Coordinates of C-alpha atoms and ligand atoms in Angstrom, one line a residue:
X21 CA 0.0 0.0 0.0
X22 CA 1.1 3.5 -0.9
X23 CA 1.3 6.3 1.8
X24 CA -1.4 8.9 0.6
X25 CA -1.9 12.3 2.2
X26 CA -4.4 15.1 1.6
X27 CA -3.1 17.5 -0.6
X28 CA -4.7 21.3 0.0
X29 CA -3.6 22.3 -3.7
X30 CA -5.5 19.2 -5.6
X31 CA -8.1 18.6 -3.0
X32 CA -7.6 14.5 -2.9
X33 CA -5.4 12.0 -1.1
X34 CA -2.5 11.8 -3.2
X35 CA 0.2 9.4 -3.1
X36 CA 3.6 10.8 -1.9
X37 CA 5.9 10.8 -4.7
X38 CA 9.1 12.3 -3.9
X39 CA 11.1 13.8 -6.6
X40 CA 7.7 13.5 -8.9
X41 CA 9.0 10.4 -10.5
X42 CA 7.6 7.1 -9.2
X43 CA 9.8 4.5 -8.3
X44 CA 9.3 0.8 -7.4
X45 CA 10.8 0.8 -4.0
X46 CA 10.5 3.6 -1.3
X47 CA 14.6 3.1 -0.8
X48 CA 14.9 4.5 -4.5
X49 CA 13.4 7.6 -3.8
X50 CA 15.6 11.0 -3.2
X51 CA 15.2 12.3 0.4
X52 CA 11.5 13.9 0.9
X53 CA 12.1 17.6 0.7
X54 CA 9.9 19.3 3.2
X55 CA 9.5 23.1 4.4
X56 CA 7.4 24.0 7.4
X57 CA 6.7 27.5 8.3
X58 CA 8.3 28.1 11.7
X59 CA 7.7 30.4 14.6
X60 CA 8.0 34.3 15.0
X61 CA 10.3 34.5 18.2
X62 CA 8.7 37.6 20.3
X63 CA 7.2 35.5 22.8
X64 CA 6.3 32.0 24.2
X65 CA 4.7 30.0 21.6
X66 CA 1.1 28.5 22.4
X67 CA -0.2 25.2 22.6
X68 CA -2.0 25.8 19.1
X69 CA 1.5 26.5 17.8
X70 CA 2.9 23.3 19.3
X71 CA -0.1 21.4 17.7
X72 CA 1.5 22.2 14.2
X73 CA 5.1 21.7 15.2
X74 CA 4.2 18.3 16.9
X75 CA 2.6 17.4 13.7
X76 CA 5.4 18.1 11.5
X77 CA 7.7 16.0 13.8
X78 CA 5.4 12.9 13.4
X79 CA 5.3 13.5 9.8
X80 CA 8.8 13.4 9.6
X81 CA 9.3 10.5 11.8
X82 CA 6.6 8.5 9.9
X83 CA 8.3 8.8 6.9
X84 CA 11.7 7.9 8.3
X85 CA 9.5 4.5 9.9
X86 CA 8.2 4.0 6.1
X87 CA 11.9 4.0 4.9
X88 CA 11.9 7.4 3.3
X89 CA 14.9 9.7 3.8
X90 CA 13.9 13.2 4.8
X91 CA 15.4 16.8 4.4
X92 CA 13.5 19.2 6.4
X93 CA 13.8 22.8 7.0
X94 CA 11.8 25.3 9.4
X95 CA 12.3 29.0 9.2
X96 CA 12.9 31.2 12.4
X97 CA 11.3 34.7 11.5
X98 CA 13.3 37.0 13.6
X99 CA 12.4 40.5 11.9
X100 CA 9.0 41.7 11.6
X101 CA 6.7 44.4 13.2
X102 CA 6.2 42.1 16.3
X103 CA 9.8 41.3 17.1
X104 CA 10.9 44.9 16.4
X105 CA 8.3 46.5 18.4
X106 CA 9.4 43.8 21.3
X107 CA 13.0 44.8 21.2
X108 CA 12.0 48.5 21.1
X109 CA 9.7 48.0 24.4
X110 CA 12.4 46.4 26.2
X111 CA 15.3 48.8 24.7
X112 CA 17.5 46.0 23.5
X113 CA 18.6 45.1 20.1
X114 CA 16.4 42.8 17.9
X115 CA 19.1 40.2 17.9
X116 CA 19.3 40.0 21.5
X117 CA 15.5 40.0 21.7
X118 CA 14.9 37.2 19.1
X119 CA 17.9 35.3 20.3
X120 CA 16.2 34.9 23.8
X121 CA 13.0 33.6 22.4
X122 CA 14.5 31.4 19.8
X123 CA 16.2 29.4 22.6
X124 CA 13.0 29.3 24.6
X125 CA 11.5 28.0 21.6
X126 CA 14.2 25.3 21.1
X127 CA 13.9 24.4 24.7
X128 CA 10.1 23.9 24.2
X129 CA 10.7 21.6 21.1
X130 CA 13.0 19.4 23.1
X131 CA 10.7 19.1 26.0
X132 CA 8.1 18.0 23.4
X133 CA 10.4 15.7 22.3
X134 CA 10.5 17.2 18.7
X135 CA 13.5 16.3 16.7
X136 CA 16.0 18.6 15.2
X137 CA 15.2 19.2 11.8
X138 CA 18.3 19.5 9.0
X139 CA 17.9 23.5 8.3
X140 CA 16.5 26.1 10.4
X141 CA 17.3 29.1 8.7
X142 CA 16.6 32.7 10.3
X143 CA 15.1 35.3 8.4
X144 CA 18.0 37.9 9.0
X145 CA 20.4 35.5 7.9
X146 CA 18.7 35.0 4.6
X147 CA 18.5 38.7 3.3
X148 CA 20.7 37.8 0.4
X149 CA 18.2 35.2 -0.9
X150 CA 15.5 37.5 -0.6
X151 CA 17.0 40.3 -2.5
X152 CA 17.8 37.8 -5.3
X153 CA 14.1 36.7 -5.8
X154 CA 12.9 39.9 -5.3
X155 CA 15.2 41.2 -8.0
X156 CA 14.1 38.4 -10.5
X157 CA 10.3 39.6 -9.6
X158 CA 11.2 43.1 -10.5
X159 CA 13.1 42.2 -13.9
X160 CA 10.0 40.0 -14.8
X161 CA 7.6 42.8 -14.1
X162 CA 6.2 41.3 -10.9
X163 CA 6.9 44.2 -8.4
X164 CA 6.1 47.7 -8.4
X165 CA 7.4 50.4 -6.0
X166 CA 5.0 52.6 -4.1
X167 CA 6.1 55.0 -1.3
X168 CA 9.6 53.3 -1.1
X169 CA 8.1 49.6 -0.7
X170 CA 8.2 47.0 -3.3
X171 CA 4.6 45.3 -3.9
X172 CA 3.4 41.9 -5.8
X173 CA 0.6 42.4 -8.5
X174 CA -1.7 39.8 -7.6
X175 CA -3.8 40.3 -10.8
X176 CA -0.5 39.5 -12.9
X177 CA -0.5 36.2 -11.5
X178 CA -3.4 34.0 -13.3
X179 CA -3.6 31.3 -10.9
X180 CA -3.5 33.1 -7.6
X181 CA -6.2 31.8 -5.3
X182 CA -6.0 28.3 -6.5
X183 CA -4.6 26.9 -3.4
X184 CA -7.1 28.5 -1.1
X185 CA -9.7 28.3 -3.9
X186 CA -11.2 31.9 -3.1
X187 CA -12.2 33.9 -6.4
X188 CA -11.0 37.4 -6.8
X189 CA -14.2 38.9 -5.6
X190 CA -13.9 37.0 -2.2
X191 CA -10.4 38.0 -1.7
X192 CA -11.1 41.8 -2.5
X193 CA -14.3 41.8 -0.2
X194 CA -12.2 43.0 2.6
X195 CA -11.7 40.9 6.0
X196 CA -9.3 38.2 4.4
X197 CA -6.8 40.1 3.3
X198 CA -3.3 40.9 4.5
X199 CA -4.0 44.0 6.5
X200 CA -0.8 46.4 5.8
X201 CA -0.5 50.0 6.6
X202 CA 1.1 50.6 3.4
X203 CA -0.5 52.0 0.3
X204 CA -0.9 49.7 -2.7
X205 CA -2.6 49.6 -5.9
X206 CA -4.8 46.6 -5.5
X207 CA -6.1 45.7 -2.0
X208 CA -4.8 41.7 -2.7
X209 CA -1.3 43.1 -3.5
X210 CA 1.4 42.1 -0.9
X211 CA 4.7 43.6 0.4
X212 CA 7.6 42.2 -0.8
X213 CA 10.4 44.7 0.5
X214 CA 9.3 47.3 3.3
X215 CA 10.5 50.7 3.4
X216 CA 11.5 51.5 6.8
X217 CA 9.8 53.4 9.2
X218 CA 11.8 56.1 11.2
X219 CA 14.2 54.6 13.9
X220 CA 13.7 51.0 12.3
X221 CA 16.1 48.5 11.7
X222 CA 16.9 48.3 7.6
X223 CA 19.2 46.6 5.2
X224 CA 20.7 48.7 2.4
X225 CA 20.3 46.7 -0.4
X226 CA 20.2 46.7 -4.4
X227 CA 16.4 47.0 -4.2
X228 CA 16.6 49.6 -1.9
X229 CA 16.5 50.5 2.2
X230 CA 14.3 48.5 3.8
X231 CA 13.3 45.3 5.3
X232 CA 11.5 41.8 4.1
X233 CA 7.8 41.3 3.8
X234 CA 7.0 38.1 5.7
X235 CA 5.8 36.2 2.7
X236 CA 9.2 36.5 0.7
X237 CA 11.1 35.0 3.4
X238 CA 9.9 31.3 2.9
X239 CA 9.7 31.8 -0.8
X240 CA 13.8 32.8 -0.8
X241 CA 14.7 30.3 2.1
X242 CA 13.0 27.2 0.0
X243 CA 15.0 28.3 -3.1
X244 CA 18.2 28.7 -1.4
X245 CA 18.0 25.4 0.4
X246 CA 16.3 23.1 -2.1
X247 CA 17.1 24.7 -5.3
X248 CA 13.9 23.6 -7.2
X249 CA 10.3 22.2 -6.4
X250 CA 10.2 20.7 -2.9
X251 CA 7.9 17.8 -2.3
X252 CA 6.0 18.7 0.8
X253 CA 5.4 22.5 2.4
X254 CA 3.5 22.2 5.9
X255 CA 1.5 24.8 8.1
X256 CA -1.7 25.7 9.9
X257 CA -4.8 26.1 8.0
X258 CA -4.8 30.0 9.0
X259 CA -1.7 29.9 6.6
X260 CA -3.2 28.8 3.4
X261 CA -4.4 32.4 2.6
X262 CA -2.7 35.0 2.2
X263 CA 0.7 33.3 3.3
X264 CA 1.1 30.0 1.2
X265 CA -0.9 31.6 -1.6
X266 CA 1.5 34.5 -1.8
X267 CA 4.6 32.0 -1.5
X268 CA 3.4 30.2 -4.6
X269 CA 2.7 33.4 -6.3
X270 CA 6.1 34.7 -5.6
X271 CA 8.0 31.5 -6.2
X272 CA 6.4 30.5 -9.6
X273 CA 6.6 34.0 -11.2
X274 CA 10.1 34.4 -10.2
X275 CA 11.3 30.7 -11.0
X276 CA 8.7 29.5 -13.8
X277 CA 8.2 26.0 -12.2
X278 CA 6.1 24.4 -9.6
X279 CA 6.7 25.5 -6.3
X280 CA 5.3 22.9 -4.0
X281 CA 3.7 19.6 -5.0
X282 CA 2.1 18.5 -1.6
X283 CA 0.7 21.1 0.6
X284 CA -0.6 19.7 4.0
X285 CA -2.2 21.9 6.5
X286 CA -3.1 21.3 9.9
X287 CA -6.4 22.2 11.7
X288 CA -6.9 24.6 14.4
X289 CA -6.7 23.6 18.2
X290 CA -9.6 24.7 20.2
X291 CA -9.2 24.8 23.8
X292 CA -12.8 24.1 26.0
X293 CA -14.2 24.4 22.8
X294 CA -13.8 28.0 21.8
X295 CA -10.8 29.6 19.9
X296 CA -7.9 30.5 22.3
X297 CA -7.7 33.9 23.1
X298 CA -6.3 35.8 26.2
X299 CA -9.7 37.6 27.1
X300 CA -11.5 34.2 27.4
X301 CA -8.5 32.9 29.6
X302 CA -8.2 29.7 27.5
X303 CA -4.9 30.7 26.3
X304 CA -2.1 28.4 27.3
X305 CA 1.5 28.5 26.4
X306 CA 3.7 25.3 26.5
X307 CA 5.2 26.8 29.6
X308 CA 1.7 27.6 31.6
X309 CA 0.9 23.9 31.2
X310 CA 4.1 22.7 32.2
X311 CA 3.9 25.1 35.2
X312 CA 0.7 23.6 36.6
X313 CA 2.3 20.4 36.8
X314 CA 1.4 18.6 33.4
X315 CA 4.0 16.8 31.6
X316 CA 5.2 17.5 28.4
X317 CA 4.9 13.7 27.2
X318 CA 1.1 13.9 28.2
X319 CA 0.9 17.0 26.2
X320 CA 2.8 15.3 23.0
X321 CA 0.7 12.2 23.5
X322 CA -2.6 14.3 22.8
X323 CA -1.2 16.4 19.9
X324 CA 0.2 13.3 18.3
X325 CA -3.0 11.2 18.6
X326 CA -5.4 13.6 17.3
X327 CA -5.9 13.5 13.4
X328 CA -4.5 16.4 11.7
X329 CA -7.3 17.6 9.7
X330 CA -9.9 17.6 12.5
X331 CA -10.1 20.2 14.8
X332 CA -8.9 19.3 18.2
X333 CA -10.5 20.3 21.2
X334 CA -7.9 20.7 24.0
X335 CA -9.0 20.4 27.5
X336 CA -7.4 19.9 31.3
X337 CA -9.5 16.6 31.4
X338 CA -7.9 15.5 28.1
X339 CA -4.5 15.7 29.7
X340 CA -5.9 13.4 32.8
X341 CA -6.9 10.7 30.2
X342 CA -3.5 11.1 28.5
X343 CA -1.8 10.5 31.7
X344 CA -4.1 7.4 32.1
X345 CA -3.1 6.1 28.6
X346 CA 0.4 6.6 29.3
X347 CA 0.4 4.7 32.4
X348 CA -0.6 1.8 30.5
X349 CA 2.4 2.0 28.4
X350 CA 4.4 2.6 31.6
X351 CA 2.8 -0.4 33.5
X352 CA 3.3 -2.8 30.3
X353 CA 7.2 -1.8 30.4
X354 CA 7.4 -2.6 33.8
X355 CA 5.9 -5.9 33.5
X356 CA 7.8 -7.0 30.4
X357 CA 10.9 -6.0 32.3
X358 CA 9.9 -8.4 35.1
X359 CA 9.4 -11.2 33.1
X360 CA 12.2 -13.9 33.7
X361 CA 10.8 -17.0 32.4
X362 CA 13.4 -18.9 30.1
X363 CA 12.8 -21.2 27.1
X364 CA 11.8 -21.3 23.8
X365 CA 9.6 -18.4 22.4
X366 CA 6.1 -18.3 22.0
X367 CA 5.4 -19.0 18.3
X368 CA 2.3 -16.7 18.4
X369 CA 4.7 -13.6 19.1
X370 CA 6.3 -12.9 16.0
X371 CA 2.8 -13.1 14.2
X372 CA 1.5 -10.6 16.8
X373 CA 4.5 -8.3 16.0
X374 CA 4.1 -8.6 12.4
X375 CA 0.3 -7.6 12.6
X376 CA 0.7 -4.6 14.9
X377 CA 3.4 -3.4 12.1
X378 CA 0.7 -4.2 9.4
X379 CA -2.1 -2.8 11.1
X380 CA -0.4 0.5 12.3
X381 CA 1.0 1.4 9.0
X382 CA -2.3 0.5 7.1
X383 CA -4.1 3.1 9.3
X384 CA -1.4 5.7 9.2
X385 CA -0.5 5.7 5.2
X386 CA -4.5 6.5 5.2
X387 CA -3.8 10.3 5.2
X388 CA -1.9 9.8 8.3
X389 CA -4.8 8.3 10.5
X390 CA -3.0 8.2 13.6
X391 CA -6.3 8.1 15.7
X392 CA -7.0 4.7 14.0
X393 CA -3.2 3.6 14.1
X394 CA -3.2 4.2 18.1
X395 CA -6.2 2.0 18.4
X396 CA -4.1 -0.8 17.0
X397 CA -1.4 0.1 19.3
X398 CA -3.8 -0.2 22.2
X399 CA -5.1 -3.3 21.2
X400 CA -1.6 -4.8 20.8
X401 CA -1.0 -3.8 24.4
X402 CA -4.0 -5.5 25.2
X403 CA -3.2 -8.9 23.6
X404 CA 0.4 -8.7 25.2
X405 CA -1.1 -7.8 28.7
X406 CA -3.3 -11.0 28.4
X407 CA -0.3 -13.2 27.4
X408 CA 1.4 -11.7 30.3
X409 CA -1.4 -12.7 32.7
X410 CA -1.4 -16.3 31.3
X411 CA 2.5 -16.4 31.7
X412 CA 2.8 -17.2 28.1
X413 CA 5.8 -15.0 27.8
X414 CA 9.6 -15.9 27.6
X415 CA 12.3 -13.4 28.5
X416 CA 13.1 -13.7 24.9
X417 CA 9.5 -12.7 23.7
X418 CA 9.3 -9.8 26.1
X419 CA 12.6 -8.6 24.3
X420 CA 11.0 -8.9 20.7
X421 CA 8.1 -7.0 22.0
X422 CA 10.0 -4.3 23.5
X423 CA 11.9 -3.7 20.4
X424 CA 8.8 -3.5 18.2
X425 CA 7.5 -0.9 20.8
X426 CA 10.5 1.0 20.2
X427 CA 10.2 0.8 16.3
X428 CA 6.5 2.4 17.0
X429 CA 7.8 5.0 19.4
X430 CA 10.3 6.2 16.9
X431 CA 7.2 7.7 15.2
X432 CA 5.0 8.5 18.4
X433 CA 7.8 9.6 20.7
X434 CA 5.8 9.1 24.0
X435 CA 5.9 5.4 25.0
X436 CA 9.8 5.5 26.0
X437 CA 10.6 8.7 27.6
X438 CA 14.2 9.3 27.3
X439 CA 16.4 11.2 29.4
X440 CA 13.8 11.3 32.5
X441 CA 15.7 8.6 34.2
X442 CA 17.3 10.8 36.9
X443 CA 20.3 9.3 38.7
X444 CA 19.8 11.4 42.0
X445 CA 16.3 10.2 42.9
X446 CA 16.0 10.6 46.5
X447 CA 14.5 7.2 47.5
X448 CA 13.3 8.7 51.1
X449 CA 11.5 11.6 49.4
X450 CA 9.7 9.2 47.2
X451 CA 8.9 7.1 50.0
X452 CA 7.3 9.9 51.8
X453 CA 5.1 11.4 48.8
X454 CA 3.8 7.8 48.8
X455 CA 2.9 7.8 51.9
X456 CA 1.4 11.2 51.8
X457 CA -0.5 10.3 48.7
X458 CA -1.9 6.9 50.7
X459 CA -3.1 9.5 53.3
X460 CA -4.8 11.8 50.7
X461 CA -6.4 8.7 49.5
X462 CA -7.7 7.6 52.7
X463 CA -9.1 11.0 53.4
X464 CA -10.9 10.9 49.9
X465 CA -8.8 14.0 48.4
X466 CA -8.2 12.1 45.2
X467 CA -7.1 15.4 43.7
X468 CA -4.1 15.8 45.7
X469 CA -3.6 11.9 45.4
X470 CA -3.6 12.5 41.7
X471 CA -1.2 15.5 41.8
X472 CA 1.2 13.8 43.7
X473 CA 1.5 10.8 41.3
X474 CA 1.8 13.4 38.5
X475 CA 4.6 15.2 40.4
X476 CA 6.2 11.8 40.7
X477 CA 5.9 10.9 37.1
X478 CA 7.5 14.5 36.2
X479 CA 10.4 13.0 37.8
X480 CA 10.2 9.8 36.1
X481 CA 8.9 7.8 38.8
X482 CA 6.1 5.5 38.1
X483 CA 3.7 4.3 40.7
X484 CA 2.2 0.6 40.7
X485 CA -0.6 -0.2 43.1
X486 CA -0.7 -3.7 44.2
X487 CA -3.2 -5.4 46.9
X488 CA -0.6 -5.0 49.5
X489 CA 1.0 -1.8 49.0
X490 CA 2.4 0.7 46.3
X491 CA 5.6 -0.2 44.3
X492 CA 7.4 2.7 42.6
X493 CA 10.2 2.3 39.5
X494 CA 12.2 4.6 37.5
X495 CA 10.9 5.0 34.1
X496 CA 13.5 4.1 31.4
Ligands
ZN509 ZN1 6.0 30.3 5.7

């Protein structure tokens, strides 16, 4: 079966064909070239942003699981209205300001077990590439100047609106265009190069003094890194128009070839059923949630497990359910490790492992249907637990199952939580926490009991309640 993913450009679930030419074997394909719109580094990224970043990570991990190689870039927007305003407010340099938030963003990615990608270009380090494409657009008649800024004339690019399927009346009707204080001929036209305002950072370049418009950044970086048509471009659905529409217009007008084969867009994240907003009090950064004691592992579980083309409703209740689901993995790993039985392997185990791989791949190959894939994984866990209950597994079986889980976790990134094994864990402290939890339970304070379990889990300590007492283990 082939991997099919919904393509916003064609409106259908298209087979992924890296390089555009179909090959016999996955190993024969060139690396899948992927570009993901990255963050603007002016503050802490929120949980909605991380839905997209976690999806990007899941996508690249799944491609590797399927045998593809990947070459993935994500940009860092470190110059725009918000970053400039932030640096001015704090009276520090733009570089100092954006470096701080870039580092914070990287820490958040690490906390969520998001793999580093192959390229993370910064806007301020790619000005040359932006000038190159703007210069080509000027030469080909796809740019006009007004009040010192350069604009892209949208009516000259005939297929404008194809990705978003908006006709020009809808685009012109008002609300949906990119608001911009600068004057332009047509409301749809967007800025390529912005004339500097007073006391604002600018670059003195052959296309004039100024700074880049946001859209040009992605087009320029893609050309600089990948040289030609790329396989996959990802982003949130809110970027389809105007950002991605504008990227296509600039790149295809400048280079005269297809820009991107496969456009993949991630749906919105809601919090408690509403769009996240500071005024509704449902606005969470990752850091807010970690400070409340929720683990990045549970948040990753939630974000990975939701199908990318469905709106996802994030709730605190959902995190507790994620904790429970993760506990099933933790308990299974503990049980597998404890198996000592010697002897020949159980002949059913290889079949069980083959079928979880086949079922998982079958589900996820169908437009990355991870919700169904996770269902298969939980069925597998259930089957293994039953075999353990019936004492049908030997040490060798347990090792093969462990290895199979590791392979699946190369995609999921939350079954085994690496780095959580902390050498300096104080056993006396753990015992005192367990005693406190027992006291809380006896006085029916289940909230406190749960909180203690979570605090311990955060430190990589897993509790296992038996009939007699509570045992604890360090997760690995
Ligand atoms: Zn972009």
